[in-house]
mmCIF file of C-alpha atoms in Angstrom:
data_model
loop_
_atom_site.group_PDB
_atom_site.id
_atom_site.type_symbol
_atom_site.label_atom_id
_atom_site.label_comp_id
_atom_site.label_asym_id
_atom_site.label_seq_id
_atom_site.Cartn_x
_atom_site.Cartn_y
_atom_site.Cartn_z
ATOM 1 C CA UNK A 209 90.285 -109.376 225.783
ATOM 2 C CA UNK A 210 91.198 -112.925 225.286
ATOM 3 C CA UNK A 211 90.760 -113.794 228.927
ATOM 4 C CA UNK A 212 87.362 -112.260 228.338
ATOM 5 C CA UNK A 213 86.813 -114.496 224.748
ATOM 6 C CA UNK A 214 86.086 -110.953 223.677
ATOM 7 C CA UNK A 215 87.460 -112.111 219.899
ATOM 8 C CA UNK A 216 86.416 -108.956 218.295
ATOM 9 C CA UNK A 217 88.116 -106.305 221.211
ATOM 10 C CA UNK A 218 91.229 -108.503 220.910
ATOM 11 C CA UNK A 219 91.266 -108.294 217.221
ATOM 12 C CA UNK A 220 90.938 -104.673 217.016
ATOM 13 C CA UNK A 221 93.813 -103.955 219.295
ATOM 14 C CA UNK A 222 95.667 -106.373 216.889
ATOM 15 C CA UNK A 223 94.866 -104.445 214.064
ATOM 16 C CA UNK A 224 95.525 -101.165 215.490
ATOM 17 C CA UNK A 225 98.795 -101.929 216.477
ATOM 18 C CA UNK A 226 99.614 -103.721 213.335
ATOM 19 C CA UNK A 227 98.444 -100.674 211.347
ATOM 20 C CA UNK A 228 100.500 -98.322 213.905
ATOM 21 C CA UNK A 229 103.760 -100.377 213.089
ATOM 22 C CA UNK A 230 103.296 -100.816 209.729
ATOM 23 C CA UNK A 231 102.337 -96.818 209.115
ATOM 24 C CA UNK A 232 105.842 -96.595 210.819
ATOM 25 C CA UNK A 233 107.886 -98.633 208.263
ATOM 26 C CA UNK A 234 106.000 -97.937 205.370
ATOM 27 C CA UNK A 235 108.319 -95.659 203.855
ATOM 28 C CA UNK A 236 110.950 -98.699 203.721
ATOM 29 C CA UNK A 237 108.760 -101.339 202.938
ATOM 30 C CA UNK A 238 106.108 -99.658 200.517
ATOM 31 C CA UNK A 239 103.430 -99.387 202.160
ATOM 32 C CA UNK A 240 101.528 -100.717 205.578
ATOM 33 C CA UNK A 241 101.940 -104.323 203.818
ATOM 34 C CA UNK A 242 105.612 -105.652 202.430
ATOM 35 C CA UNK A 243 103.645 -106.998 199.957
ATOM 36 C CA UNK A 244 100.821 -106.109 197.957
ATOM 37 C CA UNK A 245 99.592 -109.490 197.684
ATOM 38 C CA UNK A 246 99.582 -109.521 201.417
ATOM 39 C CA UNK A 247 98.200 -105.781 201.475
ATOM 40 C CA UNK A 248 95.421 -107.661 198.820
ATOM 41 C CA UNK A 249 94.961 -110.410 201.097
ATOM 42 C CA UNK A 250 94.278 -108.793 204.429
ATOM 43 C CA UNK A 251 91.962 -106.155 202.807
ATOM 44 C CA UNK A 252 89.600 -109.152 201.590
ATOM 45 C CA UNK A 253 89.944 -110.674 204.625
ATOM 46 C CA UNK A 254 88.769 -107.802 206.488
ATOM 47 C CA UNK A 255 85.851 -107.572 204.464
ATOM 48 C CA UNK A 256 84.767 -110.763 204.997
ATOM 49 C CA UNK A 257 84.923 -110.177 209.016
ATOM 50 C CA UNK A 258 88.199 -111.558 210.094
ATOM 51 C CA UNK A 259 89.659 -109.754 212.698
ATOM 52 C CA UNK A 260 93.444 -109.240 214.385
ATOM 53 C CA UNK A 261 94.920 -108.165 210.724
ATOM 54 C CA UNK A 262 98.455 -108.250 210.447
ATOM 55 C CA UNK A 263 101.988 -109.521 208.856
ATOM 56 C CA UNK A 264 104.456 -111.247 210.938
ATOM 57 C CA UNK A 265 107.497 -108.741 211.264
ATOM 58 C CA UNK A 266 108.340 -107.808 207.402
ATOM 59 C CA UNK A 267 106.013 -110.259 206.027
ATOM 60 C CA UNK A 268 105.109 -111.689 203.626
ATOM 61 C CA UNK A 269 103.359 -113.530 206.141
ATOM 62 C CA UNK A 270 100.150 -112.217 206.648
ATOM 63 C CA UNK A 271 97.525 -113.594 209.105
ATOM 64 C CA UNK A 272 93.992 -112.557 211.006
ATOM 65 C CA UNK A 273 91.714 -114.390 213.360
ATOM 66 C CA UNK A 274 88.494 -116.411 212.876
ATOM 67 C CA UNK A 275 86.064 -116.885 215.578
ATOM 68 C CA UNK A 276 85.539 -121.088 214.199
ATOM 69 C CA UNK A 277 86.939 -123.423 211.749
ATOM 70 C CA UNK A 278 83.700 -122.429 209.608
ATOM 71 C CA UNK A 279 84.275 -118.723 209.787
ATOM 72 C CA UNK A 280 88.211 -119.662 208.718
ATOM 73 C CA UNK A 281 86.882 -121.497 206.011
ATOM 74 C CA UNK A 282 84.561 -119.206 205.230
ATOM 75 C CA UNK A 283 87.540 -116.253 204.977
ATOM 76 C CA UNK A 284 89.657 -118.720 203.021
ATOM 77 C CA UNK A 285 87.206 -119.007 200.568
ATOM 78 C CA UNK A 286 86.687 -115.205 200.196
ATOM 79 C CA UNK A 287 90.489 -114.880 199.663
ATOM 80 C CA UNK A 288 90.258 -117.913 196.496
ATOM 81 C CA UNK A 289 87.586 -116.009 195.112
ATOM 82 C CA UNK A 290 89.970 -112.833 194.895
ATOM 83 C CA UNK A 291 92.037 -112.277 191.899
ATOM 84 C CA UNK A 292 95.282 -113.306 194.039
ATOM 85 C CA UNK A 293 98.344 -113.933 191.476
ATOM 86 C CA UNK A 294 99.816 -117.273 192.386
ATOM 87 C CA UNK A 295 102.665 -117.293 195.085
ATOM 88 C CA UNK A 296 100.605 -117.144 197.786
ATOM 89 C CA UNK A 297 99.548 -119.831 199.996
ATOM 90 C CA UNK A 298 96.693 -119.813 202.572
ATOM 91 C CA UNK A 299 96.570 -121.937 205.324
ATOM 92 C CA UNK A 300 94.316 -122.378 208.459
ATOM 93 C CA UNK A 301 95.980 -123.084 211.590
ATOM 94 C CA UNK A 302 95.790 -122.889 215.364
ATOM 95 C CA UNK A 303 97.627 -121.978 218.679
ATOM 96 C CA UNK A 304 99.152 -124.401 220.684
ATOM 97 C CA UNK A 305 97.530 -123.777 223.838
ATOM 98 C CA UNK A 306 100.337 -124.521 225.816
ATOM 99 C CA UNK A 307 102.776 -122.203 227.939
ATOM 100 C CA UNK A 308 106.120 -122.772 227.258
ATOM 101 C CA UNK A 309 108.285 -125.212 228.826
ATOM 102 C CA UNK A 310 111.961 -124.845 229.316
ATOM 103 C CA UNK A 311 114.446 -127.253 229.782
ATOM 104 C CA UNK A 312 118.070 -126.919 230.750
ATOM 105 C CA UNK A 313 121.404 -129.048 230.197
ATOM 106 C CA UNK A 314 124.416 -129.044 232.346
ATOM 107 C CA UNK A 315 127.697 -130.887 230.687
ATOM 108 C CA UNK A 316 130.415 -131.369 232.937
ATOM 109 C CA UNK A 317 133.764 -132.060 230.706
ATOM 110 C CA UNK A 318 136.056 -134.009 232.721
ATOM 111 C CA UNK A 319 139.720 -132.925 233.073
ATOM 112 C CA UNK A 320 138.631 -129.177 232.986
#
């Protein structure tokens, strides 16, 4: 779907899994959500429109997509509005773009 810059099919498949994995561990972790914050968090931000809902592993690191930096502002905006208790910090950011680059080193010890 990202090939496609089909934001919204790539999005739901990140939700759906998310929700899938986090139905799974929800008996050891409370709930879909570590946290409720989080679990507050994501709700609003679905409401707002983002998309790709999740946590990263356990959490508490929640995150979803925007389409633009307005929309992102516009969903961080929605979340300040929420009564969030403190603790929680929101943050726009962005992928690298890059593929990965590895590197390798050879040391040769002398005398071995």
């Amino acid at each position: 779907a990202l090939v496609e810059r089909d934001l919204p099919a790539f999005g739901a498949a990140v939700t759906a899994i998310q929700m899938l994995i986090g139905s799974h561990f929800a008996p050891a972790q409370g709930g879909v959500f570590t946290s409720k914050r989080v679990e507050m968090v994501a709700h609003c931000l679905n409401e707002a429109g983002a998309v790709g809902i999740g946590q990263s592993s356990w959490g508490p690191t929640g995150f979803a997509f925007a389409p633009s930096q307005d929309a992102a502002l516009k969903f961080v905006d929605a979340v300040r509005k929420t009564t969030v208790e403190g603790g929680l910090e929101v943050k726009i950011v962005k992928g690298r773009n890059s593929g990965a680059k590895i590197s390798s080193t050879r040391l040769d010890l002398v005398g071995s």
